[in-house]
CSV table of C-alpha atoms in Angstrom, one decimal:
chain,number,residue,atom,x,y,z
A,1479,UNK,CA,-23.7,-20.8,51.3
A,1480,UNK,CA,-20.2,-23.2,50.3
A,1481,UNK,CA,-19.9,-25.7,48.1
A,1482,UNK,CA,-21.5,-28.4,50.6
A,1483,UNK,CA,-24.2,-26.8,50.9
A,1484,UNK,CA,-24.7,-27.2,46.9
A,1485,UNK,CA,-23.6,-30.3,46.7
A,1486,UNK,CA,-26.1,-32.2,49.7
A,1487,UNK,CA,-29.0,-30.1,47.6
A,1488,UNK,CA,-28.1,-31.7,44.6
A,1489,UNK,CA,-27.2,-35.5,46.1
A,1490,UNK,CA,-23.4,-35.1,44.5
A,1491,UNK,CA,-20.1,-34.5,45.6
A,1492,UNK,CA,-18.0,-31.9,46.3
A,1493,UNK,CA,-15.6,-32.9,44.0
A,1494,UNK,CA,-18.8,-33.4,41.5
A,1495,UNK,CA,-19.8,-30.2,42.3
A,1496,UNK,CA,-16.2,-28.6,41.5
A,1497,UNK,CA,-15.7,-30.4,38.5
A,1498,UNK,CA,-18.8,-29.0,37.2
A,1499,UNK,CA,-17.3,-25.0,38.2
A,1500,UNK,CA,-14.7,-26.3,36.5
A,1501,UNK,CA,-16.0,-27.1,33.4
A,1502,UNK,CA,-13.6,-30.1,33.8
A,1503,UNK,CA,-13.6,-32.7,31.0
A,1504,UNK,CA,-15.3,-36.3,31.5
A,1505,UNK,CA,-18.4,-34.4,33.8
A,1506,UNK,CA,-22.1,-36.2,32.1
A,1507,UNK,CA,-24.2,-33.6,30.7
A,1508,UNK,CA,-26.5,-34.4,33.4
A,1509,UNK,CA,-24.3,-33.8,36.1
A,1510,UNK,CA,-23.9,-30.2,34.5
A,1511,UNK,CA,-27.6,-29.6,34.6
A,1512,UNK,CA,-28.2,-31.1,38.6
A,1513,UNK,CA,-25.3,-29.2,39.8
A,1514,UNK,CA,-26.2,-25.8,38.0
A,1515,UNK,CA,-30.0,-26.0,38.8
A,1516,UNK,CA,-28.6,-26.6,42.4
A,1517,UNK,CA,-26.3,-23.5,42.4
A,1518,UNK,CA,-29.4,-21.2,40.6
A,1519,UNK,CA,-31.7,-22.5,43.4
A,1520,UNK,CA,-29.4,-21.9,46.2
A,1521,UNK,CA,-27.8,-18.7,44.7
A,1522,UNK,CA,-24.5,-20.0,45.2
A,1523,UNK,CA,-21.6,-17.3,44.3
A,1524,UNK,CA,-18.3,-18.9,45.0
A,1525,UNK,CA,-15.9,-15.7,46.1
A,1526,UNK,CA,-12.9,-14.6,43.6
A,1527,UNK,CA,-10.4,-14.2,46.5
A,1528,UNK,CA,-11.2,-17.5,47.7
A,1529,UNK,CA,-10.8,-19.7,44.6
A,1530,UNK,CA,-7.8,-17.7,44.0
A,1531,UNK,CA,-6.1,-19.1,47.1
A,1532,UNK,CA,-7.0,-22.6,45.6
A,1533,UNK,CA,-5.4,-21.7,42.6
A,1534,UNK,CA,-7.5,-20.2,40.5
A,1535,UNK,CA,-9.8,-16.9,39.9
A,1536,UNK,CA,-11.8,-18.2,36.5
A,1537,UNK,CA,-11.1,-14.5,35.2
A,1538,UNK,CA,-9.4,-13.4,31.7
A,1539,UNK,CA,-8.3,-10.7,31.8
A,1540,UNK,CA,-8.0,-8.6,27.9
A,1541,UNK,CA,-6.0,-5.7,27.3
A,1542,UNK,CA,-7.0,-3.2,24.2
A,1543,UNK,CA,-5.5,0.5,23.3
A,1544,UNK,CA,-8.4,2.0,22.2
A,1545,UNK,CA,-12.2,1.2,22.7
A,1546,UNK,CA,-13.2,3.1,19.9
A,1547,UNK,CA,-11.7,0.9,17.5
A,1548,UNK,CA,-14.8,-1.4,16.5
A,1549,UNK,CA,-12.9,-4.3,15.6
A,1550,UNK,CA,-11.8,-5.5,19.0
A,1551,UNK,CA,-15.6,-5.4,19.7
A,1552,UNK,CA,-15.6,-8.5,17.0
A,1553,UNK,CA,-12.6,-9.7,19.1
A,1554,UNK,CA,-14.6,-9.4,22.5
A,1555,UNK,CA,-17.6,-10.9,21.1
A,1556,UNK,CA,-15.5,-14.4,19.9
A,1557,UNK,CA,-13.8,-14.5,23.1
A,1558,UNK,CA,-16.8,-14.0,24.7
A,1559,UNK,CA,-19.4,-16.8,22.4
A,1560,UNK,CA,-15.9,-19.4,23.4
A,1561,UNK,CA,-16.7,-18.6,27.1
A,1562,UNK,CA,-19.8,-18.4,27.5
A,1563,UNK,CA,-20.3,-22.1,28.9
A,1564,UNK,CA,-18.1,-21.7,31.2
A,1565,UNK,CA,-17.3,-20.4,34.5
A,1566,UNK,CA,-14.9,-17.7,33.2
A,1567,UNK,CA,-15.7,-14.0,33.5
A,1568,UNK,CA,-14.4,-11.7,31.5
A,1569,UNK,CA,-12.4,-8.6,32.2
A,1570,UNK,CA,-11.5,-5.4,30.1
A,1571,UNK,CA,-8.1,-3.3,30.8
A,1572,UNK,CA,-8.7,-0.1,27.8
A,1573,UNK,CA,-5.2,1.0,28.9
A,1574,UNK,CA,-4.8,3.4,25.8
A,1575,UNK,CA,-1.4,3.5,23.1
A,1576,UNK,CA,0.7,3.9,25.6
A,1577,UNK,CA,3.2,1.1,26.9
A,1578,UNK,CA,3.7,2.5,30.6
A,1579,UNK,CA,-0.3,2.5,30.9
A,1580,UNK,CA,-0.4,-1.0,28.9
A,1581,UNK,CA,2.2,-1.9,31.5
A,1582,UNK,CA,0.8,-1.1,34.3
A,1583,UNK,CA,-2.7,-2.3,33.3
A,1584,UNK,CA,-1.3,-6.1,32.3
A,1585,UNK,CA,0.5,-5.7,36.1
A,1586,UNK,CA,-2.9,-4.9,37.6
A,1587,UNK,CA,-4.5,-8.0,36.4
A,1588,UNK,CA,-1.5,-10.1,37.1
A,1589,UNK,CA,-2.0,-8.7,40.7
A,1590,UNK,CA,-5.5,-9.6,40.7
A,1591,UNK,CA,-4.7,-13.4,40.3
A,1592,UNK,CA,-6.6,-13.4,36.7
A,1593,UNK,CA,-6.0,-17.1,35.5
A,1594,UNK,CA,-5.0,-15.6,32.0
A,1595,UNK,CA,-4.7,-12.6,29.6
A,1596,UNK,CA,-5.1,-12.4,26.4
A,1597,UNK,CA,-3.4,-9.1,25.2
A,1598,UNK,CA,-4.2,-7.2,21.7
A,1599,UNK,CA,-1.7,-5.6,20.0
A,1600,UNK,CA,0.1,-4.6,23.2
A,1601,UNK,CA,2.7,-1.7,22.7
A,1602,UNK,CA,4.0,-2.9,26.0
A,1603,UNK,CA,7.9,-3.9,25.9
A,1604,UNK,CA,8.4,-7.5,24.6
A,1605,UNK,CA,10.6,-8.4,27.5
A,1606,UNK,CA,7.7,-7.3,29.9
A,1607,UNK,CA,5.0,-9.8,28.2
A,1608,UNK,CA,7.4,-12.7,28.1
A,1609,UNK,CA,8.2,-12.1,31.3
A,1610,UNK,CA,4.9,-12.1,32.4
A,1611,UNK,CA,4.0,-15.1,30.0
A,1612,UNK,CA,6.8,-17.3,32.1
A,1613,UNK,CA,4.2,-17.0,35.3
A,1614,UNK,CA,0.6,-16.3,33.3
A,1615,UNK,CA,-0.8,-18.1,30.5
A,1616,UNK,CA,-0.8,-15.3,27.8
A,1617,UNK,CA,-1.8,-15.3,24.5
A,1618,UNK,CA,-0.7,-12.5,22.0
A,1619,UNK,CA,-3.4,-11.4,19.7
A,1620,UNK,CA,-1.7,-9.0,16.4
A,1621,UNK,CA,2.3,-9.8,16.9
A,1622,UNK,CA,3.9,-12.0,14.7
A,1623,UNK,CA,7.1,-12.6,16.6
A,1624,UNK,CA,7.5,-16.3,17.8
A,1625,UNK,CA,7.9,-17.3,21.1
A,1626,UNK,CA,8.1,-20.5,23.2
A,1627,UNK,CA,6.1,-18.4,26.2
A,1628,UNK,CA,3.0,-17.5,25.1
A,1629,UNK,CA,0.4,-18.5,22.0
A,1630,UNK,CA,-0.2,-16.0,19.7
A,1631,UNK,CA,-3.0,-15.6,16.8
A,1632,UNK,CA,-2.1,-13.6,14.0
A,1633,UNK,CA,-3.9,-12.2,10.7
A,1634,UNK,CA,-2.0,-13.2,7.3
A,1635,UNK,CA,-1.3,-9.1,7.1
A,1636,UNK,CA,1.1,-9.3,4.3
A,1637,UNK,CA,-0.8,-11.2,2.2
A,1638,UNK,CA,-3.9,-9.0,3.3
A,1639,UNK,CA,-2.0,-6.2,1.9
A,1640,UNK,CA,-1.6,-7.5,-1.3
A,1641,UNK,CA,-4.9,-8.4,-1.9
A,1642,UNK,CA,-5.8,-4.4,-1.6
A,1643,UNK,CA,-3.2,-3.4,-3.8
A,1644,UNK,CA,-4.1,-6.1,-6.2
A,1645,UNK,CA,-7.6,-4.5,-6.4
A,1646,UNK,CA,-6.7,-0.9,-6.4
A,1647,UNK,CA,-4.1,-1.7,-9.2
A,1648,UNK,CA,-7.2,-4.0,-11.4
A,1649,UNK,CA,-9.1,-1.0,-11.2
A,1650,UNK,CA,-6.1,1.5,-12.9
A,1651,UNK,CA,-4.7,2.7,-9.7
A,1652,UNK,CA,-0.8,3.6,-9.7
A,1653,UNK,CA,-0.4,6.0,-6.7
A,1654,UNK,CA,-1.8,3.9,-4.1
A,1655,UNK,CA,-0.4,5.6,-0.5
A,1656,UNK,CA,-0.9,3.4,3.0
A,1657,UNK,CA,-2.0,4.5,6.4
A,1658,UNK,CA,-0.1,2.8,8.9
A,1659,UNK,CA,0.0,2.6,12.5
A,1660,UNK,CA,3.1,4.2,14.1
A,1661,UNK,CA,4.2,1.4,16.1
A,1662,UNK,CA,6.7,1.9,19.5
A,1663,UNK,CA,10.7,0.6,18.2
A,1664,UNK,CA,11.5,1.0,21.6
A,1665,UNK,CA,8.9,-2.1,22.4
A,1666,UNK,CA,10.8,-4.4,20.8
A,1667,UNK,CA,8.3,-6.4,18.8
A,1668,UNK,CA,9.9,-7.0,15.4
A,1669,UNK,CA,6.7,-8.2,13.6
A,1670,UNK,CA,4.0,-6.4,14.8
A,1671,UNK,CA,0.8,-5.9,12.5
A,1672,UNK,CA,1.9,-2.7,10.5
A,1673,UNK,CA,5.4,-4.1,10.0
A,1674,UNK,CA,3.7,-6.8,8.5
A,1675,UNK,CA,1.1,-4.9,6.4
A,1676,UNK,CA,3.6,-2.6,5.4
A,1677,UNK,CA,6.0,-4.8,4.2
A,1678,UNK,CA,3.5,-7.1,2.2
A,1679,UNK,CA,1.7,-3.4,1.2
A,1680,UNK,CA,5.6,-2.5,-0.7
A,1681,UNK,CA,6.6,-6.1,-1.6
A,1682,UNK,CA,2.9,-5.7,-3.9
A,1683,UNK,CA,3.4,-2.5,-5.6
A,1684,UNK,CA,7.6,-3.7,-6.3
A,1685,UNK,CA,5.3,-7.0,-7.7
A,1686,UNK,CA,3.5,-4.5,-10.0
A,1687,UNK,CA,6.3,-2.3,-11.0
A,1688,UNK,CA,5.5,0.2,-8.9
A,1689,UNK,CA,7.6,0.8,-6.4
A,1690,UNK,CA,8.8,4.5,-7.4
A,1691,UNK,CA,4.8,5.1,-6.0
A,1692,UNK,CA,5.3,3.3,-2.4
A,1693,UNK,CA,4.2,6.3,0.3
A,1694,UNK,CA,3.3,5.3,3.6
A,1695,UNK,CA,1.8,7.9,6.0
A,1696,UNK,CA,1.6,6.9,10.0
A,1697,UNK,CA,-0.7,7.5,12.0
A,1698,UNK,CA,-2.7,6.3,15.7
A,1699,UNK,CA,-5.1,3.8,14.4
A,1700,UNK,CA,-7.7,5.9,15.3
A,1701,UNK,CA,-11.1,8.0,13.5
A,1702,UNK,CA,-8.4,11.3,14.6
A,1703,UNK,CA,-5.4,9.6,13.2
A,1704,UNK,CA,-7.0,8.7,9.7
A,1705,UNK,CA,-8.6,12.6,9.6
A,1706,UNK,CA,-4.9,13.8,9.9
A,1707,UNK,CA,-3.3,11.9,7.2
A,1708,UNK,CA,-6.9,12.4,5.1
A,1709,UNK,CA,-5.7,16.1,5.6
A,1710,UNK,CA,-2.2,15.7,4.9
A,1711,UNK,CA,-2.5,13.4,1.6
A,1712,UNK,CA,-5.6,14.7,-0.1
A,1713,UNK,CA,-5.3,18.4,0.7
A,1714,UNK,CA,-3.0,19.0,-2.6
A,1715,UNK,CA,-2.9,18.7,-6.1
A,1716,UNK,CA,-0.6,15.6,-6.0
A,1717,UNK,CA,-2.5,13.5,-4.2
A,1718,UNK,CA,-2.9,10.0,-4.2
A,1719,UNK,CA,-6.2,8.0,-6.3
A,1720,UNK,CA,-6.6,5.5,-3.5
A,1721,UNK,CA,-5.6,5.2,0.2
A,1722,UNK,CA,-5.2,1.6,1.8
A,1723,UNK,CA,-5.4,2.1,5.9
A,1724,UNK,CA,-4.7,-0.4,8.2
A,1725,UNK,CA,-7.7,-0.3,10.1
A,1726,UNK,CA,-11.8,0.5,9.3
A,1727,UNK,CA,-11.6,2.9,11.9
A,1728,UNK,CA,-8.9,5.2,10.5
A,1729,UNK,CA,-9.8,4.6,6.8
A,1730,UNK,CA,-13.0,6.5,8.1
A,1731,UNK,CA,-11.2,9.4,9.1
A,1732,UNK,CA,-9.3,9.6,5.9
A,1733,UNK,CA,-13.1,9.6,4.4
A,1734,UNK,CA,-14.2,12.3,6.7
A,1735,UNK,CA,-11.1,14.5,5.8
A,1736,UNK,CA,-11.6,13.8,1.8
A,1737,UNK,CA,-15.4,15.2,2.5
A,1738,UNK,CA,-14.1,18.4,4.2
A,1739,UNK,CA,-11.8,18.9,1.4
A,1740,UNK,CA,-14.9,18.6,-1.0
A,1741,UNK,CA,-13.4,15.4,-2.6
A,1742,UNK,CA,-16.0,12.4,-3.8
A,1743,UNK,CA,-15.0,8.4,-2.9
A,1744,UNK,CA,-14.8,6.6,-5.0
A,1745,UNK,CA,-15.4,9.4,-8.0
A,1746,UNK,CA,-12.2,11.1,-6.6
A,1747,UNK,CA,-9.9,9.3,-4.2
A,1748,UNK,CA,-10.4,5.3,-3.4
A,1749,UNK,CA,-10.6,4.1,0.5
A,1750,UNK,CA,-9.9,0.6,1.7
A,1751,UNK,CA,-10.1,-0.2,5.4
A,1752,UNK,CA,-8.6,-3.5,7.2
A,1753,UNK,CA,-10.6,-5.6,9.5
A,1754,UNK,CA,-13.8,-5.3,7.9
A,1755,UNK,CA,-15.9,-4.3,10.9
A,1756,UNK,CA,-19.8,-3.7,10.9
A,1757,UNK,CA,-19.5,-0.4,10.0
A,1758,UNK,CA,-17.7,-1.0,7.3
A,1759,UNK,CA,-21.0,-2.6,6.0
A,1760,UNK,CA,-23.8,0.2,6.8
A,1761,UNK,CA,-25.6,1.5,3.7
A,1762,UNK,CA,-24.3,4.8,4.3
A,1763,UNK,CA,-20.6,3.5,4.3
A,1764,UNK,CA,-19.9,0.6,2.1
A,1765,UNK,CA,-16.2,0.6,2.4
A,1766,UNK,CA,-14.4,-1.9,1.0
A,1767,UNK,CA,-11.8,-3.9,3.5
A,1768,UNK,CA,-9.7,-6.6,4.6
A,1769,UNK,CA,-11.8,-9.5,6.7
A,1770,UNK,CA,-9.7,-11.3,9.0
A,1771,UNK,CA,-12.0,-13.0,11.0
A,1772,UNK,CA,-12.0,-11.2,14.1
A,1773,UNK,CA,-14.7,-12.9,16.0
A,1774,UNK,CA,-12.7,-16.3,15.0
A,1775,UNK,CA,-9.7,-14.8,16.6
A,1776,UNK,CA,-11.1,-14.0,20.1
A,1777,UNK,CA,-12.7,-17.3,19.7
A,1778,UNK,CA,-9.4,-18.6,18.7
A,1779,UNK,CA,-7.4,-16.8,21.4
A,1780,UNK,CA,-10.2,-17.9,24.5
A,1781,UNK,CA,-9.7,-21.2,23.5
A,1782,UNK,CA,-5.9,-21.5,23.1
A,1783,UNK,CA,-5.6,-19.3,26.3
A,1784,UNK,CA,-7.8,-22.0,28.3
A,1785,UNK,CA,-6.2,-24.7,27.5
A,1786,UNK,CA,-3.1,-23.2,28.4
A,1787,UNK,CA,-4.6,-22.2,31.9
A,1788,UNK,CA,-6.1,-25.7,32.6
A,1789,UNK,CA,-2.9,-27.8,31.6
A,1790,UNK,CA,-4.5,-29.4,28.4
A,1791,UNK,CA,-1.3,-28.3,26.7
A,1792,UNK,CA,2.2,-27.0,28.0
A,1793,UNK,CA,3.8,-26.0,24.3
A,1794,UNK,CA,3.1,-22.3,22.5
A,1795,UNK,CA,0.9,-22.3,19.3
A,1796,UNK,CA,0.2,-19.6,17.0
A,1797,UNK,CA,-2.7,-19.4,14.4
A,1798,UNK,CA,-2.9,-17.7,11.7
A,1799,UNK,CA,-6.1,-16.2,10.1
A,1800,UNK,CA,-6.9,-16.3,6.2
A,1801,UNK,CA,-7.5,-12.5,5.1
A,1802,UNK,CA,-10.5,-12.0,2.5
A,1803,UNK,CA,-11.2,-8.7,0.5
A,1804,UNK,CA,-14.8,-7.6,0.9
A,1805,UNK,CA,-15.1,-5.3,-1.9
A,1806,UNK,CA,-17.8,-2.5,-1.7
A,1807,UNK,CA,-18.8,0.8,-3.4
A,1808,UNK,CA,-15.9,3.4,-1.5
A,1809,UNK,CA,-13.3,1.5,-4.4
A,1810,UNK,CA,-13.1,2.3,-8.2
A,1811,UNK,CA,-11.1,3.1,-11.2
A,1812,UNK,CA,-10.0,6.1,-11.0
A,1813,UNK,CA,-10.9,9.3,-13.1
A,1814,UNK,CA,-8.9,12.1,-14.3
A,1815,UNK,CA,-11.1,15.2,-12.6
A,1816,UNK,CA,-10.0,18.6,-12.3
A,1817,UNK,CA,-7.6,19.3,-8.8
A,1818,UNK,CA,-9.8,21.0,-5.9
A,1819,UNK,CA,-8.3,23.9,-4.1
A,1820,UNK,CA,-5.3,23.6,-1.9
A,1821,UNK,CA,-6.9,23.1,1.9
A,1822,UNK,CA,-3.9,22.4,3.5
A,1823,UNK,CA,-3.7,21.7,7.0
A,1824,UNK,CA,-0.2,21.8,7.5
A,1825,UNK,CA,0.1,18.5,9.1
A,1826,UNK,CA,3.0,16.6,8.5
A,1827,UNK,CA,3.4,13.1,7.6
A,1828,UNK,CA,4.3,10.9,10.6
């Protein structure tokens, strides 16, 4: 079955019928539905390899560290809902933290003639993703650093930052300690999320005078990751009364390590997660946390990366989502209560 077979069944062109694959602009609504009805009847499948030699594959491909981490399901799911009228299929590279396996995933789907990629939070070099952006429409999803190559959509992570430690300080809090992803120096990116969450999570506590009380404990954005500093922080008797983490999914293990250590949330030790994922909302959780529109930045990022890939725009773009505190049950004042015994782990801060 081709194309001209399609388009004699449904009295078009070929160049009708492309457009419509295309989702090309200025194509009657009409059309859409003749040509697709067409395509259904005849179960017309056009083949990858062969559109690729005309120029294009109509695949994204998106690269994630961790498919545990529920927020980039909110991220898949806007990417997805933006592309979902389309011809575009979707592909997932869960290369892990690691740059060389980030590296050689993003490579992979370069190789594979994917018409774009929209990376998240890639621990990959800089210089490799620019250099990659220069032949593939990219867009960066996390990574505040500017560039002319590639669009990027960013959360507002400073200011997400201080609306926690607002919050935590409303309530009585003074030693207020953040869990932060370790990051990769040796990647180059100069603005990457934590950066910018810690630096907007110290600029807030100077802003309240309390700077002598700014700890920050780093960790792999993972359920493991926020269990280790849980253990570190809260295992002693000079622990802190609330713990901000930079993602849902390690704020949960910081929850899990306080109920091992027999402490209560909120009665003993405040938790606030960032990116206000669903299970942030379960009745069993109720964890209060930063919403930066996830779904809205796939969405975003799909649509930025697509007009990029069918020459609707030739200039870079970033976008920058609005962060909003969903305050829940695992934050309140705190209480002075009588130190549990010492359970340390002997884990050391990162």
């Amino acid at each position: 079955m081709t194309i001209t077979d399609v388009a004699q069944h449904a009295g078009v062109s070929t160049a009708a019928v492309s457009k419509v694959m295309r989702n090309a602009y200025g194509v009657s609504t009409a059309m859409k539905e003749k040509v697709r009805a067409a395509i259904a009847e005849l179960d017309y499948r056009p083949q990858a390899a062969a559109r690729g030699m005309r120029g294009r594959t109509y695949t994204i491909g998106v690269l994630l560290d961790n498919i545990r981490n529920t927020f980039f399901a909110d991220i898949l799911d806007g990417i997805r809902d933006e592309l979902h009228a389309s011809e575009y299929t979707v592909l997932i590279g869960a290369a892990g933290f690691g740059a060389d396996a980030q590296s050689k995933t993003i490579q992979s789907m370069a190789d594979r003639q994917m018409d774009g990629l929209i990376l998240i939070a890639p621990s990959t070099p800089r210089a490799e993703v620019l250099a990659m952006a220069e032949t593939t429409p990219t867009v960066v999803i996390g990574h505040h650093d500017p560039s002319d190559l590639h669009d990027s959509v960013v959360d507002a992570d400073g200011a997400g930052a201080g609306l926690v430690v607002d919050h935590l300080v409303s309530l009585g809090h003074r030693k207020i300690t953040l869990v932060s992803a370790q990051g990769a120096r040796s990647s180059k990116w100069t603005r990457t999320p934590e950066i910018v969450l810690t630096s907007g999570y110290t600029e807030a506590m100077g802003r309240h005078g309390l700077g002598d009380q700014t700890t920050v404990c780093r960790v792999a954005y993972s359920d493991e990751g926020g269990y280790k500093a849980g253990m570190s922080l809260l295992a002693g008797e000079d622990r802190p009364t609330a713990v901000m983490a930079g993602a849902d999914v390690a704020a949960l293990g910081v929850w899990r390590a306080a109920h091992e250590l027999g402490l209560r949330v909120p009665e003993d030790v405040s938790i606030v997660g960032y990116n206000n994922t669903a299970v942030a909302d379960l009745a069993t959780v109720q964890l209060t946390s930063v919403d930066q529109a996830g779904h809205n930045m796939g969405a975003t990022a799909a649509r930025l990366l697509i007009e990029r890939v069918e020459s609707r725009r030739d200039h870079a773009v970033q976008t920058s989502m609005t962060p909003r505190l969903v305050v829940r049950r695992s934050t309140d004042a705190p209480a002075l209560r009588p130190c549990p015994a010492d359970h340390s782990s002997g884990m050391e801060r990162a």
